[in-house]
Amino acid sequence: MMIKLTLRRALLALLLPGLAAATARADEGMWLFNQPPRELLRERYQFDASEAWLDHLQKSSVRFNSGGSGSFVSADGLLISNHHVGADALQKLGTREKNYLRDGFYARTPAEEIKCLDLELNVLQSVEDVTARVNAAVPPEATASAAFAARRKIIAAIEKESLDRTGLRSDVVSLWEGGAYQLYRYQRYTDVRIVFAPEQQIAFYGGDPDNFEYPRYDLDICLFRAYENGQPAHVKDFLKFSPAGAREGDLVFVSGHPGHTDRSRTVADVAASRNLLPFNLDRTKQTEVLLTSWSARSEENARRAKEDLFRLQNSRKRSEGLYAGLLDPKLLAGKTRAEADFKARLAGKPEFAGALAAYDKIAAADQVLWTQFQNKRFIDLGFNCASFDLARTLLRAGDERPKPNGERLTEYSEAKRQSLELTLFSDQPLYPDYEILKLANSLTFLAGHMGVEDPLVQQVLAGKSPRERATELVQGTQVRDVAFRKRLYAGGASAVAAANDPMIELARLVDPESRAERKVRDDQDEIIHQSYAAIARAKVALLGTAGYPDATFTLRLAFGTVKGYAEEGQPVPAFTTLAGLYERAREMKNRPPFDLPATWEKRRAHLQLDTPYNFVSTCDIIGGNSGSPVVNRAGEFVGIIFDGNLQGLPWNYAFNDEQGRGVAVESAAIVEALDHVYGAKPLVRELLDGQRK
Amino acid sequence: MMIKLTLRRALLALLLPGLAAATARADEGMWLFNQPPRELLRERYQFDASEAWLDHLQKSSVRFNSGGSGSFVSADGLLISNHHVGADALQKLGTREKNYLRDGFYARTPAEEIKCLDLELNVLQSVEDVTARVNAAVPPEATASAAFAARRKIIAAIEKESLDRTGLRSDVVSLWEGGAYQLYRYQRYTDVRIVFAPEQQIAFYGGDPDNFEYPRYDLDICLFRAYENGQPAHVKDFLKFSPAGAREGDLVFVSGHPGHTDRSRTVADVAASRNLLPFNLDRTKQTEVLLTSWSARSEENARRAKEDLFRLQNSRKRSEGLYAGLLDPKLLAGKTRAEADFKARLAGKPEFAGALAAYDKIAAADQVLWTQFQNKRFIDLGFNCASFDLARTLLRAGDERPKPNGERLTEYSEAKRQSLELTLFSDQPLYPDYEILKLANSLTFLAGHMGVEDPLVQQVLAGKSPRERATELVQGTQVRDVAFRKRLYAGGASAVAAANDPMIELARLVDPESRAERKVRDDQDEIIHQSYAAIARAKVALLGTAGYPDATFTLRLAFGTVKGYAEEGQPVPAFTTLAGLYERAREMKNRPPFDLPATWEKRRAHLQLDTPYNFVSTCDIIGGNSGSPVVNRAGEFVGIIFDGNLQGLPWNYAFNDEQGRGVAVESAAIVEALDHVYGAKPLVRELLDGQRK
């Protein structure tokens, strides 16, 4: 097993031979669109990534702010993403009578398309480097707190200036852990409507047991349409949908928004997260058991908890994979060696003393965070309860908005205002019984881990049992009423105080502690960022390397080959077929989660069963890439990423394509299913024609 | 809500008026058969518990050493217990082809009855007080370690002497937390055969969601037959089976083996367990998620993990109820007041200085245990893997058996030898993949909680990932071979060492740490026992109280009334009926775990649907009482305990029958189901006639 250290650079656009040799055999990289791996693609695949090809792919790619990716597939604003990316929207639109998440949805005409409650889409329009301006505003000798405040202030100013000037969503993105700052401008879409979703049973066929496994048989797709001014948006850039799909051995690309990776972190920094993961895993499993057991008590409970439960199970399986990777001595061996070598090169050179010291600074910052963790300061985690989140947002908006833009907590800055209000004023249904369940559990967790004698825990519980306290808070609060939220938000801190709402008063009670915990994190993060920036500069100077920064939920390009792999000596082919789906159901005796929806049972005879269904490729992806289009050399849509296999989970720390793979739904299967299972002819026509009618 | 402190006494047989007044309104008590609540029964229920009535009930009651209760119901050794008590035996007898646990079993003739692999039953024959002899052997000024060793030695001697003299299993039982020692002699049965088990689907109808809830609809029964010398055992004492069953308002009794209660513990001691419970709960949920997710991957996985999963879910729901109770300030308020009052009476009296100091000694011992916990010494918990348990038993048997009987770890003493060998040489199937799964998970847990850098963890993992290490250990060991175990057990320490078995060597590697952790616990337990004994003596002197000791998995008598209760203002009736079962399935749309077995669907028309099915009573029970007979004034079997409701879970700390109830299957429903669903006429006849044929 080959493990590589992802080398880093600040702003070099060209790949130098030294690194090319090291990565020659792996299709590694979550590349920036403004620093694409042109040489590498030319040498390894004889492919020329032209400006026009890249620009078109970039502007066809869509970020789902709820945490995923997608792409335009028609000039009339039709978008495709995963069912599990749309699940949040489907869940919020569902009622006791209409379970869209479970049963699916299809709008035969635009009039039937239904608007998502608080979904924001972003399409990247331009990128501007602002590193010099950000760094100039931070005094070199400032304390961590002062540096963090200065950096927050200049970033808020740059974002607001850009928003005012262009009207585009403007985010300053920190890349290379603070080695560079870039201003990303996005077209925003907030009127997004659901066009088609299959049953969750087929979208997430095999459920939790088959999640992160391969072979797979999932139709994990969801179609949306972006609207502007009440009409379908007309978009210039969209992907041509290929009915032919992909073939074994094809060079393919993935354009999407990988959420987070830790590849450039130091060995000690990675080891620090190995200390924290078991706690997070315990917490996830604890909530998973709660929701599983509550869901089993009635169908309506199951409907209400479905999306939360999916997210928990997904996160649990992912974290277990990461943790297993971290406990495998082989994973860190290569990284440890490379780091030791590099530190040896830094040693004794005064100009790199800062870079060398940075390793220790990062370790010291981790120690501060670990101490905070061991002191069991868990208030800032919140209470896993939407009513509390709304209450805290109202409280903090009242406190933060009167401050100068640059001094606010980041999420209350002017540039983030529209997104904040979209979330705060969402009409999403909140169920008191479900809120009580989760809040009582969270209070129990708090008492268990911070200790019931802790004075703050005592204040939070107010002399009651967790269940009684949760009941009185959830039943007593008005925050589930949108009009109430709008009134308090408009009225500011005095209106918030006058409301005397029990949930808001809970948020007020814990706010000093919560902010204090966050400040410790922010300050240490600043130290960590500065330290990584110093290491990055030394790497550029000594190794002259090129590459790509760790993932930051911003647009990236990955490339790779459609190919299978071997597992315990057995070959795992690249493709599955529709026939394989029926075979899997038979083999698993049609027991949930391996049962087929009635539609699929009924329409079996109408399907071309040898149609390729799911496939794997070596493209470098991670969580956040869900819904990313897979395109061929011609830039055509040949599939959609919906998962990675278990062996790909440690990609968070280091890429390795011996067995690790990204998993996609093939475009041909999408057409086949829409046409012959769901009878969605107009939709098929729009996909194939690239426009409606 | 009324909370009472269970008062205690050492050896007083009579209930004094002072206490009777305090408990007048509650059917509290897990009474010793040699100190029954005669006065109380006479006053409250005009019932005379004669010696003969008690003796017959005692000798009809059976302890399942796997953790439950039962009773003889025919002269030909027929026994009844719960399906979930028999589950362990059913699981061990199951194969890929024959899933007895899931599908049930019925032997139409004795020849078809199948022998359980390692089940031991005990029937209490006599009790002898040995307090004076035990205490005389312990020097008053000895250190905790020396006192523990002296006590262990005298107990082992008393047990061996009794075993040699009577041939009966002889256990010295510590009651009143060390206030008294009594020698319990049991008739043992180790040839126990399964006669009848229904499908788990109906035995555990409603599954985890309905567990600890009421109303219920479970046929949680399992019938066995005890054999002696290859023939059905002929027993003098067995319960007459009442086809009429119980009625609302009836006085009923429960004779069984409550496992453990904490009612007489000090407030600080109870608070100490409140610190530990969240950890145990996290650990349970962690394993529950593992087994649930593994079970979902195939039917055979589900079969293999079924019984473990049931135990985990049961334990999780129970612990959650306990923890919720401990976080309810009302639960401990009464206990806290009573303790403060009593301590005030001790204060300033030199003769009670020891009792007063005992409170602090218990708290100090808890602190030592808590420190050991916080230092994350978790090795002695083992690895949740049967192969490891076998390996450790072989290792320790080799080391312990050459020692004098009184100096061995208790479970290797002569009096325990037969039981140890029954378990060690059991033919129960062990599946390598399942063993690897659990061991890998346990090693991951260890690394997460003790820290992967811990030197012992490093030695345990031996430079491998948890998964790799678990695989090599499970695949490399021979302990799953019974002949191998017999050879090593016979050969002793040298044979064990010569085998060079990797799992045994793992057990050897961790044994010093494991024994050290255990020694800390044993020593502190000794201090805690001595302290409670001092408090108990002061209570007898000052309060002159009578009562019952905390539960110790020894035979107890509870009494109470068949009656419903109110929940959130709604009445919950005492009885359900067979009609209610069908109604529940309809209401839950027949979805698992609310689906009915095919037999029950098919035979519906043949059933008397108004037959009482499950019922609740105020009898004081707890885990271990599962399978206990419920008898009427005439001593007839009218039902069988299988659960308590959620409100009864805090009975671990304090009894309260406002809402807390024990849940039973009614005898009439048992006859109705055996006869009209299962066509088990010969069995029905044996139950009603009290003998076969």
Short mmCIF file of C-alpha atoms in Angstrom, two decimals, chain A residues 208-211 213 271 274-275 278-279 282-283 285-290 292-293 295-300 302 316-317 320 323-324 327-330 370 374 376 441 443-445 447-449 451-453 461 463-466 468 584 588-589 591-594, chain B residues 208-211 213 271 274-275 278-279 282-283 285-290 292-293 295-300 302 316-317 320 323-324 327-330 370 374 376 441 443-445 447-449 451-453 461 463-466 468 584 588-589 591-594:
data_model
loop_
_atom_site.label_atom_id
_atom_site.label_comp_id
_atom_site.label_asym_id
_atom_site.label_seq_id
_atom_site.Cartn_x
_atom_site.Cartn_y
_atom_site.Cartn_z
CA ASP A 208 -27.09 1.58 6.03
CA PRO A 209 -25.70 -1.96 5.52
CA ASP A 210 -24.67 -1.22 1.91
CA ASN A 211 -23.69 2.40 2.50
CA GLU A 213 -19.91 -0.59 0.11
CA ALA A 271 -2.93 12.22 16.00
CA ARG A 274 -7.48 10.57 16.72
CA ASN A 275 -8.01 11.46 20.37
CA PRO A 278 -14.01 8.23 19.77
CA PHE A 279 -15.95 10.88 21.66
CA ASP A 282 -19.93 7.71 20.91
CA ARG A 283 -22.11 10.81 20.64
CA LYS A 285 -24.12 6.33 18.12
CA GLN A 286 -25.87 7.51 21.21
CA THR A 287 -28.19 9.69 19.13
CA GLU A 288 -28.54 6.99 16.48
CA VAL A 289 -29.84 4.54 19.07
CA LEU A 290 -32.25 7.19 20.37
CA THR A 292 -33.79 4.30 15.82
CA SER A 293 -35.70 3.27 18.88
CA SER A 295 -38.67 5.62 14.95
CA ALA A 296 -39.66 2.04 15.61
CA ARG A 297 -42.56 3.14 17.78
CA SER A 298 -44.67 4.55 14.94
CA GLU A 299 -44.66 5.25 11.24
CA GLU A 300 -45.04 8.98 11.83
CA ALA A 302 -40.07 7.20 11.54
CA ARG A 316 -21.15 7.15 11.92
CA LYS A 317 -20.02 4.84 9.16
CA GLU A 320 -15.63 4.65 11.77
CA TYR A 323 -10.92 6.06 12.78
CA ALA A 324 -10.04 2.61 11.49
CA LEU A 327 -5.56 3.15 13.94
CA ASP A 328 -3.84 1.48 11.01
CA PRO A 329 -0.11 2.08 11.56
CA LYS A 330 0.43 1.89 7.78
CA TRP A 370 -7.46 18.90 24.09
CA GLN A 374 -10.82 17.07 28.76
CA LYS A 376 -15.56 18.76 29.35
CA ASN A 441 -31.42 13.35 25.34
CA LEU A 443 -29.51 17.44 28.44
CA THR A 444 -28.97 13.90 29.69
CA PHE A 445 -25.78 13.72 27.68
CA ALA A 447 -25.34 15.90 32.70
CA GLY A 448 -23.52 12.65 32.01
CA HIS A 449 -20.41 14.19 30.54
CA GLY A 451 -21.38 16.06 35.51
CA VAL A 452 -24.73 16.72 37.08
CA GLU A 453 -23.06 18.69 39.90
CA LEU A 461 -31.64 21.83 34.38
CA GLY A 463 -33.97 21.62 39.43
CA LYS A 464 -35.84 19.38 37.02
CA SER A 465 -35.14 16.09 35.31
CA PRO A 466 -33.87 16.39 31.71
CA GLU A 468 -39.27 17.65 32.47
CA ARG A 584 -29.44 -8.54 -5.06
CA MET A 588 -31.45 -10.79 0.27
CA LYS A 589 -34.97 -12.28 0.15
CA ARG A 591 -36.08 -8.00 3.24
CA PRO A 592 -35.73 -4.29 4.06
CA PRO A 593 -33.51 -2.45 3.23
CA PHE A 594 -33.10 -4.79 0.26
CA ASP B 208 -37.29 -3.17 21.48
CA PRO B 209 -39.88 -0.38 20.98
CA ASP B 210 -42.42 -2.07 23.30
CA ASN B 211 -39.87 -3.48 25.72
CA GLU B 213 -43.78 -0.60 28.02
CA ALA B 271 -24.43 9.38 43.18
CA ARG B 274 -24.57 8.14 38.43
CA ASN B 275 -21.06 9.08 37.32
CA PRO B 278 -23.11 7.29 31.08
CA PHE B 279 -19.91 5.41 30.27
CA ASP B 282 -22.14 4.69 25.70
CA ARG B 283 -20.41 1.33 25.60
CA LYS B 285 -24.97 1.69 22.51
CA GLN B 286 -21.68 1.47 20.72
CA THR B 287 -21.93 -2.32 20.60
CA GLU B 288 -25.64 -2.18 19.80
CA VAL B 289 -24.91 -0.08 16.70
CA LEU B 290 -22.17 -2.52 15.69
CA THR B 292 -27.45 -3.90 14.41
CA SER B 293 -25.49 -2.83 11.40
CA SER B 295 -27.07 -8.04 11.43
CA ALA B 296 -28.61 -6.02 8.61
CA ARG B 297 -26.04 -7.34 6.15
CA SER B 298 -27.38 -10.89 6.06
CA GLU B 299 -29.93 -13.20 7.56
CA GLU B 300 -27.24 -15.47 8.95
CA ALA B 302 -28.81 -11.58 12.16
CA ARG B 316 -29.62 -0.22 27.25
CA LYS B 317 -33.29 0.51 27.84
CA GLU B 320 -31.55 4.55 30.45
CA TYR B 323 -30.18 6.95 34.64
CA ALA B 324 -33.31 9.00 34.01
CA LEU B 327 -31.29 12.55 37.12
CA ASP B 328 -34.73 13.14 38.58
CA PRO B 329 -34.16 15.21 41.72
CA LYS B 330 -37.35 13.77 43.23
CA TRP B 370 -13.72 6.54 40.39
CA GLN B 374 -10.83 8.10 35.29
CA LYS B 376 -9.09 4.54 32.14
CA ASN B 441 -14.57 -3.39 17.90
CA LEU B 443 -9.77 -3.29 20.55
CA THR B 444 -10.89 -0.09 18.80
CA PHE B 445 -12.80 0.88 21.91
CA ALA B 447 -7.51 2.30 21.81
CA GLY B 448 -10.07 5.08 21.84
CA HIS B 449 -10.55 5.19 25.58
CA GLY B 451 -5.36 5.96 24.21
CA VAL B 452 -3.50 4.34 21.35
CA GLU B 453 -0.17 5.52 22.81
CA LEU B 461 -2.27 -4.31 19.18
CA GLY B 463 1.82 -2.98 15.64
CA LYS B 464 -1.35 -3.90 13.76
CA SER B 465 -4.70 -2.27 13.20
CA PRO B 466 -7.49 -3.54 15.49
CA GLU B 468 -5.84 -7.13 11.54
CA ARG B 584 -52.05 -3.81 17.93
CA MET B 588 -48.97 -0.85 13.52
CA LYS B 589 -49.74 -2.07 9.98
CA ARG B 591 -44.66 -3.88 10.26
CA PRO B 592 -41.82 -5.58 12.18
CA PRO B 593 -41.54 -5.84 15.16
CA PHE B 594 -45.35 -5.65 15.23
#
